[in-house]
Amino acid sequence: MSPAVAKLVPEETVFFLCDVQTRFKNVIFSFDEIVLTINKMLKIAKVLEIPVVVTEQNPKGLGNTIPDIDLPSLGPLLVATIEKGLFSMMTPEVKALLHERPHIKSVVLLGIESHVCVLQSALDLIDLGYNVYVIADGVSSCNKEEIPFALARIRQSGGYITTSESAAFQLQRVFFITTHGGAYSSIPGDAGLPGFKLFSNVVKEEKDNTARTLQKLLQPHPVL
């Protein structure tokens, strides 16, 4: 029997944003590009109503999440911004948030640093049974050479390495509801439906930014 294939479903997904704080701006490889990817994914979160959890590592010393990231626009979709001392995002507070949402099966990870906080968060989440998707054009480290090894380690442990656009299209699952003798049926992923228009607009608006981030983040160090 073939193993089950994990698929991203909006209603079962949460976005985790790890430690993209002001003090890191001038030391993280391709920092501006990962901010572009994060804002793109936040737009997707708004269109598809996906909750977002943010952590900040020692914000008194490292600052808060950089204001270039448009967290206020999320409104109630921003579940929490949690201060942490651990490298992993899986603090008691974050574990409690997930425990309160037993329908969540998948976590989409963005942020820094790939080989420290992102890696340890991914391993902890995988260990707890979640499907973990790391956005390769949305994570980075101080030293770019660390990134592919961190992503390879996550993949070896059962995580999924993908890109922002690929993940976005997996999450875009609009449904056409029809009746047949009182029964309902649905067709997922129908690009002709009105709900697809908002999603499509985001993809088009972000086209140049997507190309920029892929060229900067993935070409120098392809995923192992």
CSV table of N, CA and C in Angstrom, one decimal, residues 2-9 12-16 41 105-110 114 118-119 121-127 129-139 147-148 150-164 166-168 170-171 218 223-224:
chain,number,residue,atom,x,y,z
A,2,SER,N,0.6,2.2,-0.9
A,2,SER,CA,1.3,3.4,-1.0
A,2,SER,C,1.1,4.3,0.2
A,3,PRO,N,2.1,5.0,0.7
A,3,PRO,CA,1.9,5.9,1.9
A,3,PRO,C,0.9,7.1,1.5
A,4,ALA,N,0.2,7.6,2.5
A,4,ALA,CA,-0.7,8.7,2.2
A,4,ALA,C,0.1,9.9,1.8
A,5,VAL,N,-0.5,10.7,0.9
A,5,VAL,CA,0.1,11.9,0.4
A,5,VAL,C,-0.5,13.1,1.1
A,6,ALA,N,0.4,13.8,1.8
A,6,ALA,CA,-0.1,15.0,2.5
A,6,ALA,C,-0.4,16.1,1.6
A,7,LYS,N,-1.5,16.7,1.7
A,7,LYS,CA,-2.0,17.8,0.9
A,7,LYS,C,-2.3,19.0,1.7
A,8,LEU,N,-2.0,20.2,1.2
A,8,LEU,CA,-2.4,21.4,1.9
A,8,LEU,C,-3.8,21.7,1.7
A,9,VAL,N,-4.6,21.8,2.8
A,9,VAL,CA,-6.0,22.2,2.8
A,9,VAL,C,-6.2,23.4,3.6
A,12,GLU,N,-7.3,23.3,7.2
A,12,GLU,CA,-6.5,22.5,8.2
A,12,GLU,C,-5.1,23.0,8.3
A,13,THR,N,-4.9,24.3,7.9
A,13,THR,CA,-3.5,24.8,7.8
A,13,THR,C,-3.3,26.1,8.6
A,14,VAL,N,-2.1,26.3,9.1
A,14,VAL,CA,-1.8,27.5,9.8
A,14,VAL,C,-0.4,27.9,9.3
A,15,PHE,N,-0.2,29.2,9.2
A,15,PHE,CA,1.1,29.7,8.8
A,15,PHE,C,1.9,30.1,10.1
A,16,PHE,N,3.2,29.7,10.1
A,16,PHE,CA,4.0,30.1,11.2
A,16,PHE,C,5.1,31.0,10.7
A,41,MET,N,2.7,35.7,1.0
A,41,MET,CA,2.0,34.6,1.7
A,41,MET,C,0.9,35.1,2.7
A,105,LYS,N,-3.7,20.3,10.7
A,105,LYS,CA,-2.9,19.2,10.3
A,105,LYS,C,-1.6,19.6,9.7
A,106,SER,N,-1.6,20.8,9.1
A,106,SER,CA,-0.4,21.3,8.3
A,106,SER,C,0.1,22.6,8.8
A,107,VAL,N,1.4,22.8,8.9
A,107,VAL,CA,2.0,24.1,9.2
A,107,VAL,C,2.9,24.5,8.1
A,108,VAL,N,2.7,25.7,7.6
A,108,VAL,CA,3.6,26.3,6.6
A,108,VAL,C,4.6,27.3,7.3
A,109,LEU,N,5.8,27.0,7.2
A,109,LEU,CA,6.9,27.7,7.9
A,109,LEU,C,7.6,28.7,7.1
A,110,LEU,N,7.8,30.0,7.6
A,110,LEU,CA,8.6,31.0,7.0
A,110,LEU,C,9.4,31.7,8.0
A,114,SER,N,17.2,29.6,9.0
A,114,SER,CA,16.9,28.3,8.4
A,114,SER,C,17.5,27.1,9.2
A,118,VAL,N,14.1,27.8,12.4
A,118,VAL,CA,13.2,27.2,11.5
A,118,VAL,C,13.4,25.7,11.5
A,119,LEU,N,14.7,25.2,11.5
A,119,LEU,CA,15.0,23.8,11.6
A,119,LEU,C,14.4,23.1,12.8
A,121,SER,N,12.1,24.2,14.8
A,121,SER,CA,10.6,24.3,14.8
A,121,SER,C,10.0,23.2,14.0
A,122,ALA,N,10.6,23.0,12.8
A,122,ALA,CA,10.1,22.0,11.9
A,122,ALA,C,10.3,20.6,12.5
A,123,LEU,N,11.4,20.3,13.1
A,123,LEU,CA,11.6,19.0,13.7
A,123,LEU,C,10.6,18.7,14.8
A,124,ASP,N,10.4,19.7,15.7
A,124,ASP,CA,9.4,19.6,16.8
A,124,ASP,C,8.0,19.3,16.2
A,125,LEU,N,7.6,20.1,15.2
A,125,LEU,CA,6.3,19.9,14.6
A,125,LEU,C,6.1,18.5,14.0
A,126,ILE,N,7.1,18.1,13.2
A,126,ILE,CA,7.1,16.8,12.6
A,126,ILE,C,7.0,15.7,13.7
A,127,ASP,N,7.7,15.9,14.8
A,127,ASP,CA,7.7,14.9,15.9
A,127,ASP,C,6.3,14.8,16.5
A,129,GLY,N,3.6,15.2,14.8
A,129,GLY,CA,2.7,14.6,13.8
A,129,GLY,C,2.1,15.5,12.8
A,130,TYR,N,2.6,16.8,12.8
A,130,TYR,CA,2.1,17.7,11.8
A,130,TYR,C,2.8,17.6,10.5
A,131,ASN,N,2.1,17.9,9.4
A,131,ASN,CA,2.7,18.0,8.1
A,131,ASN,C,3.3,19.4,8.0
A,132,VAL,N,4.6,19.4,7.8
A,132,VAL,CA,5.4,20.7,7.8
A,132,VAL,C,5.9,21.0,6.4
A,133,TYR,N,5.5,22.2,6.0
A,133,TYR,CA,5.9,22.7,4.6
A,133,TYR,C,6.8,23.9,4.9
A,134,VAL,N,8.0,23.8,4.5
A,134,VAL,CA,9.0,25.0,4.6
A,134,VAL,C,9.0,25.7,3.2
A,135,ILE,N,8.8,27.0,3.2
A,135,ILE,CA,8.8,27.8,2.0
A,135,ILE,C,10.3,28.1,1.7
A,136,ALA,N,10.9,27.5,0.7
A,136,ALA,CA,12.3,27.7,0.4
A,136,ALA,C,12.6,29.1,0.0
A,137,ASP,N,11.7,29.9,-0.6
A,137,ASP,CA,12.0,31.3,-0.9
A,137,ASP,C,11.5,32.2,0.2
A,138,GLY,N,11.2,31.6,1.3
A,138,GLY,CA,10.7,32.5,2.5
A,138,GLY,C,11.5,32.2,3.7
A,139,VAL,N,12.7,31.5,3.6
A,139,VAL,CA,13.5,31.3,4.8
A,139,VAL,C,15.0,31.6,4.4
A,147,ILE,N,21.8,27.3,4.4
A,147,ILE,CA,20.4,27.1,4.1
A,147,ILE,C,20.1,25.7,3.4
A,148,PRO,N,20.8,25.3,2.4
A,148,PRO,CA,20.4,24.0,1.8
A,148,PRO,C,20.6,22.8,2.7
A,150,ALA,N,20.1,22.9,6.0
A,150,ALA,CA,19.0,22.9,6.9
A,150,ALA,C,17.7,22.3,6.2
A,151,LEU,N,17.5,22.7,4.9
A,151,LEU,CA,16.4,22.2,4.2
A,151,LEU,C,16.5,20.8,4.0
A,152,ALA,N,17.7,20.3,3.7
A,152,ALA,CA,17.9,18.8,3.4
A,152,ALA,C,17.6,18.1,4.7
A,153,ARG,N,18.0,18.6,5.9
A,153,ARG,CA,17.8,18.0,7.2
A,153,ARG,C,16.3,17.8,7.4
A,154,ILE,N,15.5,18.9,7.1
A,154,ILE,CA,14.1,18.9,7.3
A,154,ILE,C,13.4,17.8,6.4
A,155,ARG,N,13.9,17.8,5.2
A,155,ARG,CA,13.3,16.8,4.2
A,155,ARG,C,13.6,15.4,4.7
A,156,GLN,N,14.8,15.2,5.2
A,156,GLN,CA,15.2,13.8,5.7
A,156,GLN,C,14.3,13.4,6.8
A,157,SER,N,13.8,14.4,7.6
A,157,SER,CA,13.0,14.1,8.7
A,157,SER,C,11.5,14.0,8.4
A,158,GLY,N,11.2,14.2,7.1
A,158,GLY,CA,9.8,14.0,6.7
A,158,GLY,C,9.0,15.3,6.4
A,159,GLY,N,9.7,16.4,6.5
A,159,GLY,CA,9.1,17.7,6.1
A,159,GLY,C,9.1,17.9,4.6
A,160,TYR,N,8.3,18.8,4.1
A,160,TYR,CA,8.2,19.1,2.7
A,160,TYR,C,8.8,20.5,2.4
A,161,ILE,N,9.7,20.5,1.4
A,161,ILE,CA,10.3,21.7,1.0
A,161,ILE,C,9.6,22.2,-0.3
A,162,THR,N,9.1,23.4,-0.3
A,162,THR,CA,8.3,23.8,-1.5
A,162,THR,C,8.6,25.3,-1.7
A,163,THR,N,7.9,25.9,-2.7
A,163,THR,CA,8.1,27.3,-2.9
A,163,THR,C,6.8,28.0,-2.6
A,164,SER,N,6.8,29.4,-2.4
A,164,SER,CA,5.6,30.1,-2.1
A,164,SER,C,4.5,29.9,-3.1
A,166,SER,N,4.1,27.5,-5.3
A,166,SER,CA,3.6,26.1,-5.3
A,166,SER,C,2.6,25.9,-4.2
A,167,ALA,N,3.1,26.3,-3.0
A,167,ALA,CA,2.2,26.1,-1.8
A,167,ALA,C,0.9,26.9,-2.0
A,168,ALA,N,1.0,28.1,-2.5
A,168,ALA,CA,-0.2,28.9,-2.7
A,168,ALA,C,-1.2,28.2,-3.6
A,170,GLN,N,-1.4,25.0,-4.1
A,170,GLN,CA,-2.0,23.8,-3.4
A,170,GLN,C,-3.1,24.2,-2.5
A,171,LEU,N,-3.0,25.4,-1.9
A,171,LEU,CA,-4.0,25.9,-0.9
A,171,LEU,C,-5.2,26.4,-1.6
A,218,LEU,N,17.3,30.9,-4.4
A,218,LEU,CA,17.4,29.5,-4.7
A,218,LEU,C,18.5,29.2,-5.7
A,223,VAL,N,18.3,23.5,-3.3
A,223,VAL,CA,18.0,22.6,-2.3
A,223,VAL,C,18.6,21.2,-2.6
A,224,LEU,N,19.3,20.7,-1.6
A,224,LEU,CA,20.0,19.4,-1.8
A,224,LEU,C,19.1,18.3,-2.0
